[in-house]
PDB file with one MODEL, atoms N, CA, C and O in Angstrom:
MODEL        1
ATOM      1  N   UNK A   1     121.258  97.917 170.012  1.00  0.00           N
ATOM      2  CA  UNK A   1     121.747  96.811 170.833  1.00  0.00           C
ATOM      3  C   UNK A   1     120.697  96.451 171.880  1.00  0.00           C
ATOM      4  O   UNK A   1     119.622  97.051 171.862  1.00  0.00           O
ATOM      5  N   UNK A   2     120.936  95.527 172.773  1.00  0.00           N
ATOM      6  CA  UNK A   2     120.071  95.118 173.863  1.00  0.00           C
ATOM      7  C   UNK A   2     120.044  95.840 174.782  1.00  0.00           C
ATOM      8  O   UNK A   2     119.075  95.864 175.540  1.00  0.00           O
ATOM      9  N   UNK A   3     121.050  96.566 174.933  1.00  0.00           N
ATOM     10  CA  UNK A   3     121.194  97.074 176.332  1.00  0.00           C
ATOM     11  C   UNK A   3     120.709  99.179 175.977  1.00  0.00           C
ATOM     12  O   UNK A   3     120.667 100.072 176.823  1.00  0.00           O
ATOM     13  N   UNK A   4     120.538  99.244 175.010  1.00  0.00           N
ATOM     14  CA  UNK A   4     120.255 101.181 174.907  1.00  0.00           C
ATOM     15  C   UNK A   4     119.511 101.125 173.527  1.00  0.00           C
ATOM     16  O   UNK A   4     119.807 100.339 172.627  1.00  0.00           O
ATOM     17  N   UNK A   5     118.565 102.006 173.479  1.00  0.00           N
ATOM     18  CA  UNK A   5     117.962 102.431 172.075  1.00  0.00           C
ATOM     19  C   UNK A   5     118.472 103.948 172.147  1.00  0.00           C
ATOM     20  O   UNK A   5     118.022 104.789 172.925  1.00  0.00           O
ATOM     21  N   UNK A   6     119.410 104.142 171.278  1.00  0.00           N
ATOM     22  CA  UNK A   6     119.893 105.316 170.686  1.00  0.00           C
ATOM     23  C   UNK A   6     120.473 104.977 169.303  1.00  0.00           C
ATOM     24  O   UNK A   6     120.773 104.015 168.596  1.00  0.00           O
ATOM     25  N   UNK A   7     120.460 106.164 169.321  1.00  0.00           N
ATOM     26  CA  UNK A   7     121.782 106.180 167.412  1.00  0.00           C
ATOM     27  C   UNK A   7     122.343 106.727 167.689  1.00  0.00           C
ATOM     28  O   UNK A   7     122.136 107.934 167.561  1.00  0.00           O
ATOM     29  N   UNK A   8     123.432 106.260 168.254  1.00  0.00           N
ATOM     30  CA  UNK A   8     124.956 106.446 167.792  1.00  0.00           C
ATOM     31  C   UNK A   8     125.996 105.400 168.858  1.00  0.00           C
ATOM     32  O   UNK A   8     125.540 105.103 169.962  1.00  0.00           O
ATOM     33  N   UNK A   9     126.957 105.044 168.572  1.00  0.00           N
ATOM     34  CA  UNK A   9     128.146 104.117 168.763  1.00  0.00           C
ATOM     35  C   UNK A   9     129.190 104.753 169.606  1.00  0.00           C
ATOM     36  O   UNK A   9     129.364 105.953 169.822  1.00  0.00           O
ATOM     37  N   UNK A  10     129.861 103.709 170.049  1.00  0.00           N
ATOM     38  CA  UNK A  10     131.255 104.566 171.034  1.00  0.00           C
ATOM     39  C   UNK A  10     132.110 103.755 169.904  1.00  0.00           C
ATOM     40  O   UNK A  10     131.824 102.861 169.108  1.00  0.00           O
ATOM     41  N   UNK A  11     133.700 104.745 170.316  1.00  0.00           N
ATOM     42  CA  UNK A  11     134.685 104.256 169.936  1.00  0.00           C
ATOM     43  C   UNK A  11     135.212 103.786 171.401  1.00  0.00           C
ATOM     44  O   UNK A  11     134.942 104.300 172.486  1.00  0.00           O
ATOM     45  N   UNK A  12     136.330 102.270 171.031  1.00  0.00           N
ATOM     46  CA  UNK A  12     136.704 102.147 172.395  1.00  0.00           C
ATOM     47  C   UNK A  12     137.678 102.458 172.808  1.00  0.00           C
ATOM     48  O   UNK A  12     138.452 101.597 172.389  1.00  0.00           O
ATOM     49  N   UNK A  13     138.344 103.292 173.509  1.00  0.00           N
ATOM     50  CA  UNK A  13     139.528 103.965 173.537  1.00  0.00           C
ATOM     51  C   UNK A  13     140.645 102.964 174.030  1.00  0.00           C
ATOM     52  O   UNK A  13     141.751 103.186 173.538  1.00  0.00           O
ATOM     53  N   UNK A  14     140.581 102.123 174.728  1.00  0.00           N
ATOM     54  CA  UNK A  14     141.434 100.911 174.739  1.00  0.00           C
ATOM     55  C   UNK A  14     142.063  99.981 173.563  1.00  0.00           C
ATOM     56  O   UNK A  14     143.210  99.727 173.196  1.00  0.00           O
ATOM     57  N   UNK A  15     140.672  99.571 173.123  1.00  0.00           N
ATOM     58  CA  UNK A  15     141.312  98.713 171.722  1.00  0.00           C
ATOM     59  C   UNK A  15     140.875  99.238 170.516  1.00  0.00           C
ATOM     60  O   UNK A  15     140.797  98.479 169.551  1.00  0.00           O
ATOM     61  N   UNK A  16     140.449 100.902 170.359  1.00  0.00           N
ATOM     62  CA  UNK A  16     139.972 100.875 169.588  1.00  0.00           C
ATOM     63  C   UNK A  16     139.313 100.801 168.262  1.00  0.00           C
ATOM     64  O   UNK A  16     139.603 101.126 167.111  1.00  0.00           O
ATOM     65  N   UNK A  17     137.882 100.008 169.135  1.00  0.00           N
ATOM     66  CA  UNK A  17     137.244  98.865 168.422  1.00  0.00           C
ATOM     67  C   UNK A  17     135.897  99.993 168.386  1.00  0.00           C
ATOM     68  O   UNK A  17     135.913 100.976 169.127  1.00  0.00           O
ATOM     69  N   UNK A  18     134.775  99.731 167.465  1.00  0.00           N
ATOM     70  CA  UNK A  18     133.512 100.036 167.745  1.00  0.00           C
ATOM     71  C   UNK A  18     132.474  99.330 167.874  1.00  0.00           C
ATOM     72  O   UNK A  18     132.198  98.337 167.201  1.00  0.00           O
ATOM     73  N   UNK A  19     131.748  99.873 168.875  1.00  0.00           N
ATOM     74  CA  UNK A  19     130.798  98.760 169.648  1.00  0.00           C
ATOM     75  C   UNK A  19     129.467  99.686 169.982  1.00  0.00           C
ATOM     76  O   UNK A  19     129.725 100.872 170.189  1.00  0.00           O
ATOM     77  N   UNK A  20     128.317  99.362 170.047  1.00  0.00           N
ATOM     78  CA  UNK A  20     126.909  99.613 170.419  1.00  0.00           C
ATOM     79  C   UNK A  20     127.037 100.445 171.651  1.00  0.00           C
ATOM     80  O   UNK A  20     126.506 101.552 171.744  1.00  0.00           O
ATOM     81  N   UNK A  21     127.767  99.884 172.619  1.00  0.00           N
ATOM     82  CA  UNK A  21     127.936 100.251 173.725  1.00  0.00           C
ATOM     83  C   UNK A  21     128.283  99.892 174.480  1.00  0.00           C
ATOM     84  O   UNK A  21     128.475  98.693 174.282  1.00  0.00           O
ATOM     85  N   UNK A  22     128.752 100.376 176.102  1.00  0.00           N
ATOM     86  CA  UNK A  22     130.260  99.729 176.660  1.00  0.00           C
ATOM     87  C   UNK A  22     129.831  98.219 177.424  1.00  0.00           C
ATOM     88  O   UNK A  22     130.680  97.344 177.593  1.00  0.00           O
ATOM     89  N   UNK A  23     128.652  98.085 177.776  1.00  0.00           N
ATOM     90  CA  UNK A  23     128.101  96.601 177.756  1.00  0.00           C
ATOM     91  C   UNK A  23     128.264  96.223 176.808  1.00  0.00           C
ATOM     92  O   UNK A  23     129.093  95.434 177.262  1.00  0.00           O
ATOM     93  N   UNK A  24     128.269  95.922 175.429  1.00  0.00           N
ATOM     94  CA  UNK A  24     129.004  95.105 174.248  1.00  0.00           C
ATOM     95  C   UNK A  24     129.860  95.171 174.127  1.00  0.00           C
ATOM     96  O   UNK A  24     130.250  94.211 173.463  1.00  0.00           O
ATOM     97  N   UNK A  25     130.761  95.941 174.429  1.00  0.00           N
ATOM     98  CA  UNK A  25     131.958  95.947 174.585  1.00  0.00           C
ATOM     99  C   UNK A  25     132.863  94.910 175.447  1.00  0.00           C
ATOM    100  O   UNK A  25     133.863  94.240 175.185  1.00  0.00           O
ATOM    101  N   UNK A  26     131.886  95.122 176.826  1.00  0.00           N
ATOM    102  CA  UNK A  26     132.423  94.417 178.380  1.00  0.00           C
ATOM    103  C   UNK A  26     132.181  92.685 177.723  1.00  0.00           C
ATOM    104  O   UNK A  26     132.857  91.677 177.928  1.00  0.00           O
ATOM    105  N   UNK A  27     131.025  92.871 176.944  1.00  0.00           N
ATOM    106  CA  UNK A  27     130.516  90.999 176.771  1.00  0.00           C
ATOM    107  C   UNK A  27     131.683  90.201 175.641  1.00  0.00           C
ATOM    108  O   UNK A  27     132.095  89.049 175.502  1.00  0.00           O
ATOM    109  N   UNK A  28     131.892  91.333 175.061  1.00  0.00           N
ATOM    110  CA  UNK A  28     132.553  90.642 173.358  1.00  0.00           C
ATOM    111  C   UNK A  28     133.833  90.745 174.247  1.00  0.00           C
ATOM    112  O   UNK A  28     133.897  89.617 174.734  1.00  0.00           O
ATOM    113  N   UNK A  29     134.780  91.388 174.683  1.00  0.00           N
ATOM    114  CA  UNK A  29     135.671  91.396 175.268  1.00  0.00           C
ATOM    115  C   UNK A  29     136.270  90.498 176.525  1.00  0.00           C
ATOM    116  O   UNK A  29     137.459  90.232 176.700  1.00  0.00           O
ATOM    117  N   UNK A  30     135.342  90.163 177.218  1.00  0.00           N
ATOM    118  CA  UNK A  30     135.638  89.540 178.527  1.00  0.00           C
ATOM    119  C   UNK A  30     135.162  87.835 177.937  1.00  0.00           C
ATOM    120  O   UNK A  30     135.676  87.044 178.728  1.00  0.00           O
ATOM    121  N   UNK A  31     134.402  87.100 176.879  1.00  0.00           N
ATOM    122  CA  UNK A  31     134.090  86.438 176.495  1.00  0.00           C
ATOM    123  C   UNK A  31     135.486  85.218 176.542  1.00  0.00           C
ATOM    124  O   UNK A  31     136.635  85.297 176.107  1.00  0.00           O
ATOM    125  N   UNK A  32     134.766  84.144 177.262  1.00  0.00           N
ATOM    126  CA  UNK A  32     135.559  82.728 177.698  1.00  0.00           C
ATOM    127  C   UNK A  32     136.823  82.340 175.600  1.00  0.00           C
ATOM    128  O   UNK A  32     137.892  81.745 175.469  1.00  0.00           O
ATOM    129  N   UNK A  33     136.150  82.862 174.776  1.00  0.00           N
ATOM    130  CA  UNK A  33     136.652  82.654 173.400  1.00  0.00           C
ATOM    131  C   UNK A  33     137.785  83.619 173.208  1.00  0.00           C
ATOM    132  O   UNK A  33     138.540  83.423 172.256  1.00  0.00           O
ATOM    133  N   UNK A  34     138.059  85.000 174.288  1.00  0.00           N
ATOM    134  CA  UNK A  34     139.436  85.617 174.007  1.00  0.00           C
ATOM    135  C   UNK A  34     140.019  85.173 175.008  1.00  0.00           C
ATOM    136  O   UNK A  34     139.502  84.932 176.098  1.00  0.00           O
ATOM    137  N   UNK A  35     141.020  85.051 174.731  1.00  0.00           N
ATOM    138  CA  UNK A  35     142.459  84.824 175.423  1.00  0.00           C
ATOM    139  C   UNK A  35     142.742  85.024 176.526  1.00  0.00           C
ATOM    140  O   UNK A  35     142.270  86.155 176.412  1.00  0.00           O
ATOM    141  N   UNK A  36     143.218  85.001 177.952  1.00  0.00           N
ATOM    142  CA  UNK A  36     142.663  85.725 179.207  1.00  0.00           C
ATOM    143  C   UNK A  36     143.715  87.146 179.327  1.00  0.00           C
ATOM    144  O   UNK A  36     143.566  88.189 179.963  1.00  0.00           O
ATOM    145  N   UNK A  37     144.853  86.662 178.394  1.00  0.00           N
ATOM    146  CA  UNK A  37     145.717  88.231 178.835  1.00  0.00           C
ATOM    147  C   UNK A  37     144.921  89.521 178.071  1.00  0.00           C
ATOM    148  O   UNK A  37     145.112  90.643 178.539  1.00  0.00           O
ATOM    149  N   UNK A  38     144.156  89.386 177.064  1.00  0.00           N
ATOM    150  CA  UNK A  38     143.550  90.159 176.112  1.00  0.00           C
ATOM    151  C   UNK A  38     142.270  90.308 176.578  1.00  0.00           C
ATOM    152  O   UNK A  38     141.464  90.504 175.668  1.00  0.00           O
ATOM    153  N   UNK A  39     141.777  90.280 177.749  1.00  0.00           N
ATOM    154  CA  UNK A  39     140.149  90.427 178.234  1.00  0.00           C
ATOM    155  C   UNK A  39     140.314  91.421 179.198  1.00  0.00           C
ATOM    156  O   UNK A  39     141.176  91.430 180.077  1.00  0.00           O
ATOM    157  N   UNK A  40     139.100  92.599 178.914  1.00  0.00           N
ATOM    158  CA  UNK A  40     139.912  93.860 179.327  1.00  0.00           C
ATOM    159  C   UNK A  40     138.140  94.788 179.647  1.00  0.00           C
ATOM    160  O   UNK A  40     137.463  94.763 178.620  1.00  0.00           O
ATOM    161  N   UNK A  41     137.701  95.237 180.392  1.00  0.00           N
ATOM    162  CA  UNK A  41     136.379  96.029 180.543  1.00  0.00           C
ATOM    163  C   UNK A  41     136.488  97.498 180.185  1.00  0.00           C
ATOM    164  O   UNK A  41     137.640  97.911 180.045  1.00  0.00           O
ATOM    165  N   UNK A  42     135.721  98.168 180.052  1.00  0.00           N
ATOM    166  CA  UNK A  42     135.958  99.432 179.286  1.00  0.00           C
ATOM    167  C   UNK A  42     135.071 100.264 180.517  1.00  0.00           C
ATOM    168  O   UNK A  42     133.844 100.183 180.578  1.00  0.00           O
ATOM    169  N   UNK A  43     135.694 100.877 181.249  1.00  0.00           N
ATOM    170  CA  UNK A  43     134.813 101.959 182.265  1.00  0.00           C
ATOM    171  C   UNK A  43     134.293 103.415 181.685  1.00  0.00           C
ATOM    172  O   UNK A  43     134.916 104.173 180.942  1.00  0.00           O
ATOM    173  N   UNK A  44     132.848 103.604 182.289  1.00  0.00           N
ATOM    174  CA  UNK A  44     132.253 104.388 181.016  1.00  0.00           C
ATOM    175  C   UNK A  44     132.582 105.399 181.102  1.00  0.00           C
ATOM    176  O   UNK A  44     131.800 106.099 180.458  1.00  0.00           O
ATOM    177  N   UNK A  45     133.815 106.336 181.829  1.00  0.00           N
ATOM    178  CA  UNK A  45     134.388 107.391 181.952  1.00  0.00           C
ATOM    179  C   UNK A  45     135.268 107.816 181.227  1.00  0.00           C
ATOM    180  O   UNK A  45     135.564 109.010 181.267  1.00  0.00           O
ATOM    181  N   UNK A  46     136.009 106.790 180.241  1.00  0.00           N
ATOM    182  CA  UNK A  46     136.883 106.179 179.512  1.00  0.00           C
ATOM    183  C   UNK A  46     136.308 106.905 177.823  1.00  0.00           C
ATOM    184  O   UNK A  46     136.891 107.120 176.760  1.00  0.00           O
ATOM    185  N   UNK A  47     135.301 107.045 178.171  1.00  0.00           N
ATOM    186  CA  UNK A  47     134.519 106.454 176.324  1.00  0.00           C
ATOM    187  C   UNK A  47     134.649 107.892 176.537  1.00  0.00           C
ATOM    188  O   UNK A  47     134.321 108.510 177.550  1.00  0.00           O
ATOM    189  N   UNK A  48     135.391 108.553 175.000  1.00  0.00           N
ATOM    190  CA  UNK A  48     135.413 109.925 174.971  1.00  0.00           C
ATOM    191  C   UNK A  48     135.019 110.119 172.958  1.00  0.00           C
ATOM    192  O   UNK A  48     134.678 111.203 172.485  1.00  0.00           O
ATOM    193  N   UNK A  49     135.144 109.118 172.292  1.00  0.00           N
ATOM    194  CA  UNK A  49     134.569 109.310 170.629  1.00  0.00           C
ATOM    195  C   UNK A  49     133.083 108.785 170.422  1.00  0.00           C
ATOM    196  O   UNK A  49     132.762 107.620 170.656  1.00  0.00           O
ATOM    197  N   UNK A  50     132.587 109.339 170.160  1.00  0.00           N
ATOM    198  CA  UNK A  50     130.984 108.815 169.781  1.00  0.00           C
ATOM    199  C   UNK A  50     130.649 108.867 168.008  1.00  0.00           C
ATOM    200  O   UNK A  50     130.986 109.820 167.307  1.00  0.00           O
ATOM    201  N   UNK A  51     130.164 108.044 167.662  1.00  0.00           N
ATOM    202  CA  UNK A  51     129.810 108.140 166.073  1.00  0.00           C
ATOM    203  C   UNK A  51     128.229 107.952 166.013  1.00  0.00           C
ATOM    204  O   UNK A  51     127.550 107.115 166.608  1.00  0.00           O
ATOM    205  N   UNK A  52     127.858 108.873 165.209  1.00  0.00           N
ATOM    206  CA  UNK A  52     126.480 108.667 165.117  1.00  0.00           C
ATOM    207  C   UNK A  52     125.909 107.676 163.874  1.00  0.00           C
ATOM    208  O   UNK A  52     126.338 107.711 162.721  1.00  0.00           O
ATOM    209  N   UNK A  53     124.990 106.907 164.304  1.00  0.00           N
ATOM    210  CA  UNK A  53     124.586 105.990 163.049  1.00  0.00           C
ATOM    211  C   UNK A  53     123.514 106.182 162.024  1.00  0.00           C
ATOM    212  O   UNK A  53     123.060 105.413 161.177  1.00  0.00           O
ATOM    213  N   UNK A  54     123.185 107.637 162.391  1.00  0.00           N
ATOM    214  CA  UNK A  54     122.474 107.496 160.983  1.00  0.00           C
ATOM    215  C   UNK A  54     123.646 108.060 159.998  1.00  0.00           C
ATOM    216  O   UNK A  54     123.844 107.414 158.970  1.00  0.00           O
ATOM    217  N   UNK A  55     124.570 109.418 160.285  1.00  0.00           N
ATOM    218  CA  UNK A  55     125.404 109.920 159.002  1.00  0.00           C
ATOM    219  C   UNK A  55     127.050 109.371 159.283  1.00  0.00           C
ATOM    220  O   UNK A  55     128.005 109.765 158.613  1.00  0.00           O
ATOM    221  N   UNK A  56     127.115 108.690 160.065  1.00  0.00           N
ATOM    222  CA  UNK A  56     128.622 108.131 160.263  1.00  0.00           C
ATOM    223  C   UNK A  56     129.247 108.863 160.802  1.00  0.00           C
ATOM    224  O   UNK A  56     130.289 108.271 161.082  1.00  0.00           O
ATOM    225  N   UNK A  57     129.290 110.075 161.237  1.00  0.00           N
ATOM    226  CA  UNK A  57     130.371 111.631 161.955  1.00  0.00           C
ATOM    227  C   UNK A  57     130.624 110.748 163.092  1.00  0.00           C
ATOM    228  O   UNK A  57     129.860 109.932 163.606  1.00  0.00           O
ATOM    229  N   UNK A  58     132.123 111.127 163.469  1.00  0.00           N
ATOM    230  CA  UNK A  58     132.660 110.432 164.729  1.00  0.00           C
ATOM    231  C   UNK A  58     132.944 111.566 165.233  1.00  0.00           C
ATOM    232  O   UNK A  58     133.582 112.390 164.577  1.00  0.00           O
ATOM    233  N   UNK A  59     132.454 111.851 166.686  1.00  0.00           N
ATOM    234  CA  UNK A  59     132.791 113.688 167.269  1.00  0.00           C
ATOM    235  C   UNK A  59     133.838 113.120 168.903  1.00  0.00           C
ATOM    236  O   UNK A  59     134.011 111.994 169.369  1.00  0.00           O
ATOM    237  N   UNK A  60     134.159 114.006 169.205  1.00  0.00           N
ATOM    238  CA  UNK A  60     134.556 113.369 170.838  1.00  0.00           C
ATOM    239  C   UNK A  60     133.698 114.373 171.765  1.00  0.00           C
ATOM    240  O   UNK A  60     133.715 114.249 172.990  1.00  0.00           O
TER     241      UNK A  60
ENDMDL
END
């Protein structure tokens, strides 16, 4: 993503959705195109599943 060079992904424990990271998360989510009751930020204390992208394992 733009915002981290790593491999591996969060799960989002709110909607969970999977995303690059909780800045893609905050952008795709808070975005003028969702709905305003459904726009929601993800605080990074929150993020407890991680998946790695090279073999797919989702660990917490």
């Amino acid at each position: 993503c733009a915002h981290y060079r790593r491999r591996c992904r969060i799960r989002a424990p709110c909607c969970n959705e999977i995303f690059d990271c909780r800045h893609c998360h905050n952008e795709t989510k808070n975005s003028i195109k969702i709905d305003a009751v459904k726009r929601h930020e993800l605080p990074r204390h929150e993020v407890q599943q991680v998946i790695c992208s090279l073999c797919g394992t989702e660990q917490e």
